[in-house]
mmCIF file of C-alpha atoms in Angstrom:
data_model
loop_
_atom_site.group_PDB
_atom_site.id
_atom_site.type_symbol
_atom_site.label_atom_id
_atom_site.label_comp_id
_atom_site.label_asym_id
_atom_site.label_seq_id
_atom_site.Cartn_x
_atom_site.Cartn_y
_atom_site.Cartn_z
ATOM 1 C CA GLN A 28 88.021 105.628 95.403
ATOM 2 C CA GLN A 29 88.404 103.831 98.716
ATOM 3 C CA GLN A 30 87.293 106.865 100.718
ATOM 4 C CA VAL A 31 84.174 107.096 102.805
ATOM 5 C CA LYS A 32 83.117 110.689 103.422
ATOM 6 C CA GLN A 33 81.231 111.386 106.642
ATOM 7 C CA SER A 34 79.318 114.455 107.766
ATOM 8 C CA PRO A 35 78.808 116.400 109.902
ATOM 9 C CA GLN A 36 82.008 116.451 111.925
ATOM 10 C CA SER A 37 80.062 117.321 115.055
ATOM 11 C CA LEU A 38 76.401 117.353 115.987
ATOM 12 C CA ILE A 39 74.517 118.716 118.979
ATOM 13 C CA VAL A 40 70.988 117.475 119.580
ATOM 14 C CA GLN A 41 68.484 118.002 122.359
ATOM 15 C CA LYS A 42 67.329 115.000 124.378
ATOM 16 C CA GLY A 43 64.456 113.330 122.577
ATOM 17 C CA GLY A 44 65.477 114.685 119.193
ATOM 18 C CA ILE A 45 66.606 112.854 116.064
ATOM 19 C CA SER A 46 70.313 112.620 115.260
ATOM 20 C CA ILE A 47 71.224 112.114 111.605
ATOM 21 C CA ILE A 48 74.730 111.326 110.347
ATOM 22 C CA ASN A 49 75.505 110.898 106.673
ATOM 23 C CA CYS A 50 78.123 109.004 104.702
ATOM 24 C CA ALA A 51 78.946 108.774 101.021
ATOM 25 C CA TYR A 52 81.168 106.408 99.089
ATOM 26 C CA GLU A 53 82.501 105.982 95.565
ATOM 27 C CA ASN A 54 83.617 102.378 95.332
ATOM 28 C CA THR A 55 80.734 100.274 94.044
ATOM 29 C CA ALA A 56 82.541 97.148 95.249
ATOM 30 C CA PHE A 57 81.579 97.969 98.826
ATOM 31 C CA ASP A 58 78.980 95.462 100.022
ATOM 32 C CA TYR A 59 78.798 95.964 103.764
ATOM 33 C CA PHE A 60 78.053 99.205 105.589
ATOM 34 C CA PRO A 61 78.397 99.242 109.379
ATOM 35 C CA TRP A 62 78.167 101.998 111.925
ATOM 36 C CA TYR A 63 80.435 101.964 114.955
ATOM 37 C CA GLN A 64 80.018 103.848 118.238
ATOM 38 C CA GLN A 65 83.063 104.914 120.214
ATOM 39 C CA PHE A 66 83.124 106.308 123.741
ATOM 40 C CA PRO A 67 86.206 108.127 125.071
ATOM 41 C CA GLY A 68 88.927 105.709 126.066
ATOM 42 C CA LYS A 69 87.180 102.775 124.440
ATOM 43 C CA GLY A 70 87.514 100.994 121.127
ATOM 44 C CA PRO A 71 84.792 101.309 118.483
ATOM 45 C CA ALA A 72 81.822 98.974 118.987
ATOM 46 C CA LEU A 73 79.595 97.723 116.191
ATOM 47 C CA LEU A 74 76.198 99.374 116.422
ATOM 48 C CA ILE A 75 74.285 98.326 113.319
ATOM 49 C CA ALA A 76 75.127 97.258 109.776
ATOM 50 C CA ILE A 77 73.404 96.922 106.421
ATOM 51 C CA ARG A 78 73.967 95.150 103.135
ATOM 52 C CA PRO A 79 73.204 96.939 99.834
ATOM 53 C CA ASP A 80 70.272 94.686 98.984
ATOM 54 C CA VAL A 81 68.029 96.464 101.504
ATOM 55 C CA SER A 82 67.199 100.158 101.795
ATOM 56 C CA GLU A 83 66.621 100.337 105.521
ATOM 57 C CA LYS A 84 67.465 98.457 108.693
ATOM 58 C CA LYS A 85 66.163 99.274 112.136
ATOM 59 C CA GLU A 86 67.391 98.087 115.512
ATOM 60 C CA GLY A 87 65.685 99.759 118.438
ATOM 61 C CA ARG A 88 66.240 103.502 118.196
ATOM 62 C CA PHE A 89 68.909 103.138 115.504
ATOM 63 C CA THR A 90 68.090 103.026 111.784
ATOM 64 C CA ILE A 91 70.343 102.837 108.744
ATOM 65 C CA SER A 92 68.945 104.260 105.518
ATOM 66 C CA PHE A 93 70.759 103.153 102.370
ATOM 67 C CA ASN A 94 70.539 104.707 98.911
ATOM 68 C CA LYS A 95 72.443 102.532 96.481
ATOM 69 C CA SER A 96 71.959 104.765 93.427
ATOM 70 C CA ALA A 97 73.238 107.811 95.280
ATOM 71 C CA LYS A 98 75.980 105.795 97.002
ATOM 72 C CA GLN A 99 74.955 107.245 100.339
ATOM 73 C CA PHE A 100 73.887 105.863 103.677
ATOM 74 C CA SER A 101 72.896 107.453 106.934
ATOM 75 C CA LEU A 102 72.387 106.686 110.604
ATOM 76 C CA HIS A 103 69.272 107.950 112.340
ATOM 77 C CA ILE A 104 69.092 107.910 116.127
ATOM 78 C CA MET A 105 65.531 108.399 117.287
ATOM 79 C CA ASP A 106 64.692 109.777 120.724
ATOM 80 C CA SER A 107 68.346 110.671 121.285
ATOM 81 C CA GLN A 108 69.546 110.319 124.873
ATOM 82 C CA PRO A 109 72.523 111.853 126.719
ATOM 83 C CA GLY A 110 73.969 108.324 126.910
ATOM 84 C CA ASP A 111 74.182 108.349 123.105
ATOM 85 C CA SER A 112 76.828 111.072 123.303
ATOM 86 C CA ALA A 113 79.817 109.472 121.582
ATOM 87 C CA THR A 114 81.731 109.492 118.319
ATOM 88 C CA TYR A 115 80.079 107.621 115.484
ATOM 89 C CA PHE A 116 81.965 106.167 112.531
ATOM 90 C CA CYS A 117 80.511 104.864 109.331
ATOM 91 C CA ALA A 118 82.497 102.299 107.415
ATOM 92 C CA ALA A 119 82.314 100.313 104.217
ATOM 93 C CA GLY A 120 83.572 96.844 103.543
ATOM 94 C CA ALA A 121 84.720 95.114 100.398
ATOM 95 C CA GLY A 122 86.766 92.228 99.175
ATOM 96 C CA SER A 123 87.489 88.683 100.206
ATOM 97 C CA ALA A 124 89.739 90.004 102.962
ATOM 98 C CA ARG A 125 86.691 91.617 104.563
ATOM 99 C CA GLN A 126 88.453 94.939 105.131
ATOM 100 C CA LEU A 127 86.702 98.061 106.361
ATOM 101 C CA THR A 128 87.320 101.654 105.309
ATOM 102 C CA PHE A 129 86.217 104.089 107.985
ATOM 103 C CA GLY A 130 84.791 107.580 107.741
ATOM 104 C CA SER A 131 86.304 110.441 109.715
ATOM 105 C CA GLY A 132 83.766 110.308 112.533
ATOM 106 C CA THR A 133 80.978 112.457 113.964
ATOM 107 C CA GLN A 134 81.075 113.633 117.542
ATOM 108 C CA LEU A 135 77.508 113.577 118.817
ATOM 109 C CA THR A 136 76.488 115.482 121.917
ATOM 110 C CA VAL A 137 72.973 115.016 123.265
ATOM 111 C CA LEU A 138 71.993 117.760 125.672
ATOM 112 C CA PRO A 139 69.830 116.821 128.671
ATOM 113 C CA GLU B 20 83.051 85.813 126.233
ATOM 114 C CA ALA B 21 86.175 87.865 126.886
ATOM 115 C CA GLY B 22 86.793 90.739 124.517
ATOM 116 C CA VAL B 23 89.937 91.825 122.719
ATOM 117 C CA ALA B 24 92.684 92.610 125.219
ATOM 118 C CA GLN B 25 95.401 95.162 124.611
ATOM 119 C CA SER B 26 98.341 96.386 126.644
ATOM 120 C CA PRO B 27 99.654 98.741 127.666
ATOM 121 C CA ARG B 28 96.758 101.199 127.693
ATOM 122 C CA TYR B 29 99.006 104.230 127.641
ATOM 123 C CA LYS B 30 102.601 104.796 126.628
ATOM 124 C CA ILE B 31 104.714 107.930 126.497
ATOM 125 C CA ILE B 32 108.084 107.768 124.753
ATOM 126 C CA GLU B 33 110.579 110.156 123.234
ATOM 127 C CA LYS B 34 111.119 110.309 119.501
ATOM 128 C CA ARG B 35 113.591 107.777 118.144
ATOM 129 C CA GLN B 36 112.768 105.346 120.972
ATOM 130 C CA SER B 37 111.093 102.013 120.341
ATOM 131 C CA VAL B 38 107.761 100.747 121.630
ATOM 132 C CA ALA B 39 105.743 97.547 121.426
ATOM 133 C CA PHE B 40 102.046 96.890 121.777
ATOM 134 C CA TRP B 41 100.388 93.584 122.552
ATOM 135 C CA CYS B 42 97.002 92.233 121.508
ATOM 136 C CA ASN B 43 95.092 89.113 122.483
ATOM 137 C CA PRO B 44 92.066 88.580 120.218
ATOM 138 C CA ILE B 45 88.763 86.954 121.047
ATOM 139 C CA SER B 46 89.225 83.214 121.365
ATOM 140 C CA GLY B 47 88.718 81.452 118.080
ATOM 141 C CA HIS B 48 88.964 84.545 115.910
ATOM 142 C CA ALA B 49 91.248 83.788 112.992
ATOM 143 C CA THR B 50 91.532 87.344 111.700
ATOM 144 C CA LEU B 51 93.408 90.066 113.543
ATOM 145 C CA TYR B 52 93.729 93.703 112.536
ATOM 146 C CA TRP B 53 95.922 96.546 113.745
ATOM 147 C CA TYR B 54 94.622 100.062 113.168
ATOM 148 C CA GLN B 55 96.079 103.500 113.792
ATOM 149 C CA GLN B 56 93.597 106.135 114.946
ATOM 150 C CA ILE B 57 94.910 109.680 114.916
ATOM 151 C CA LEU B 58 92.961 112.148 117.035
ATOM 152 C CA GLY B 59 89.862 113.314 115.203
ATOM 153 C CA GLN B 60 90.102 110.671 112.477
ATOM 154 C CA GLY B 61 88.698 107.248 111.787
ATOM 155 C CA PRO B 62 90.742 104.083 112.276
ATOM 156 C CA LYS B 63 93.217 103.383 109.485
ATOM 157 C CA LEU B 64 94.184 99.784 108.805
ATOM 158 C CA LEU B 65 97.880 99.050 109.244
ATOM 159 C CA ILE B 66 98.014 95.283 108.902
ATOM 160 C CA GLN B 67 95.671 92.303 108.722
ATOM 161 C CA PHE B 68 96.517 88.733 109.737
ATOM 162 C CA GLN B 69 94.648 85.546 108.950
ATOM 163 C CA ASN B 70 95.832 83.006 111.506
ATOM 164 C CA ASN B 71 99.608 83.619 111.528
ATOM 165 C CA GLY B 72 99.870 84.842 107.935
ATOM 166 C CA VAL B 73 99.789 88.419 106.677
ATOM 167 C CA VAL B 74 96.788 89.206 104.447
ATOM 168 C CA ASP B 75 97.548 92.877 103.859
ATOM 169 C CA ASP B 76 100.316 95.133 105.134
ATOM 170 C CA SER B 77 100.216 97.667 102.318
ATOM 171 C CA GLN B 78 99.538 100.571 104.738
ATOM 172 C CA LEU B 79 102.210 99.590 107.253
ATOM 173 C CA PRO B 80 105.263 101.918 107.219
ATOM 174 C CA LYS B 81 107.671 99.044 107.047
ATOM 175 C CA ASP B 82 110.764 101.156 107.584
ATOM 176 C CA ARG B 83 109.737 101.651 111.206
ATOM 177 C CA PHE B 84 106.709 99.466 111.943
ATOM 178 C CA SER B 85 106.664 95.700 112.271
ATOM 179 C CA ALA B 86 104.072 93.226 113.440
ATOM 180 C CA GLU B 87 103.906 89.541 114.077
ATOM 181 C CA ARG B 88 101.333 86.990 115.084
ATOM 182 C CA LEU B 89 103.202 83.916 116.142
ATOM 183 C CA LYS B 90 101.086 80.787 116.657
ATOM 184 C CA GLY B 91 98.083 82.569 115.183
ATOM 185 C CA VAL B 92 96.809 83.979 118.457
ATOM 186 C CA ASP B 93 98.510 86.930 120.193
ATOM 187 C CA SER B 94 100.064 89.699 118.161
ATOM 188 C CA THR B 95 102.607 92.427 118.757
ATOM 189 C CA LEU B 96 103.051 95.686 116.886
ATOM 190 C CA LYS B 97 106.395 97.442 117.169
ATOM 191 C CA ILE B 98 107.562 100.901 116.216
ATOM 192 C CA GLN B 99 111.282 101.561 115.946
ATOM 193 C CA PRO B 100 112.276 104.374 115.876
ATOM 194 C CA ALA B 101 109.192 106.376 116.779
ATOM 195 C CA LYS B 102 108.411 109.750 115.225
ATOM 196 C CA LEU B 103 106.246 112.558 116.577
ATOM 197 C CA GLU B 104 103.590 111.787 113.953
ATOM 198 C CA ASP B 105 103.186 108.269 115.369
ATOM 199 C CA SER B 106 101.260 109.750 118.301
ATOM 200 C CA ALA B 107 97.888 108.049 118.031
ATOM 201 C CA VAL B 108 95.701 105.320 119.471
ATOM 202 C CA TYR B 109 96.638 101.880 118.211
ATOM 203 C CA LEU B 110 93.615 99.638 118.015
ATOM 204 C CA CYS B 111 93.544 95.891 117.676
ATOM 205 C CA ALA B 112 90.468 94.149 116.332
ATOM 206 C CA SER B 113 89.578 90.550 115.636
ATOM 207 C CA GLY B 114 87.014 88.780 113.509
ATOM 208 C CA GLN B 115 85.884 85.379 112.359
ATOM 209 C CA GLY B 116 87.541 85.204 108.970
ATOM 210 C CA ALA B 117 84.725 85.163 106.437
ATOM 211 C CA ALA B 118 82.610 87.670 108.394
ATOM 212 C CA TYR B 119 82.890 91.444 108.191
ATOM 213 C CA GLU B 120 82.161 92.021 111.867
ATOM 214 C CA GLN B 121 85.192 93.287 113.735
ATOM 215 C CA TYR B 122 85.508 93.523 117.493
ATOM 216 C CA PHE B 123 87.850 96.151 118.833
ATOM 217 C CA GLY B 124 89.999 96.278 121.909
ATOM 218 C CA PRO B 125 90.289 99.428 124.052
ATOM 219 C CA GLY B 126 93.422 100.586 122.267
ATOM 220 C CA THR B 127 96.837 101.831 123.336
ATOM 221 C CA ARG B 128 97.286 105.578 123.419
ATOM 222 C CA LEU B 129 100.832 106.419 122.306
ATOM 223 C CA THR B 130 102.333 109.838 122.870
ATOM 224 C CA VAL B 131 105.694 110.557 121.251
ATOM 225 C CA THR B 132 107.461 113.637 122.646
#
């Protein structure tokens, strides 16, 4: 019940295209849904996050769409750039300890 | 503001040897996390500290892993003895207690041969 399922495992997109990564969860106690970006040799970095009281959050080219009834959320990267090539992790947070459960990651490659 | 510091960045050891990793969190961050990230997987929480106390170590293999955070600042994670399946990146993250946001260090890549 603590799992966060992420898909696809890998994604190849042309420069300028839209990248979409999906995550699903079961635990309704989750109340924080961040996306992290990780480049090779680096630690994950917080990209954008959403709370379940809103259905969408946009920051620049990055948008989170959240569907509470379906227990799903997704990351949309508009106008994808080669510099966006990285591994993206969704996560979900719950509890007073503020712990995160991470998805398995999506390796995004944006072709020039 | 300096980020989370970790050392060493890389370590290669033989199985049954011991190894220790060090983490210095962002100044003022009360919460410190150690994660294990196996190649191709997401980070998995090993242990969480709040100041110098353990909040959760339910996922820490206590027969071989230990961690401490003396004085509520720096932390060390130790593995003794190491197994082949311990090969992974060990990530340290810190946060401001009541907030969910976690800030990760660059990690230590451990290879056990």
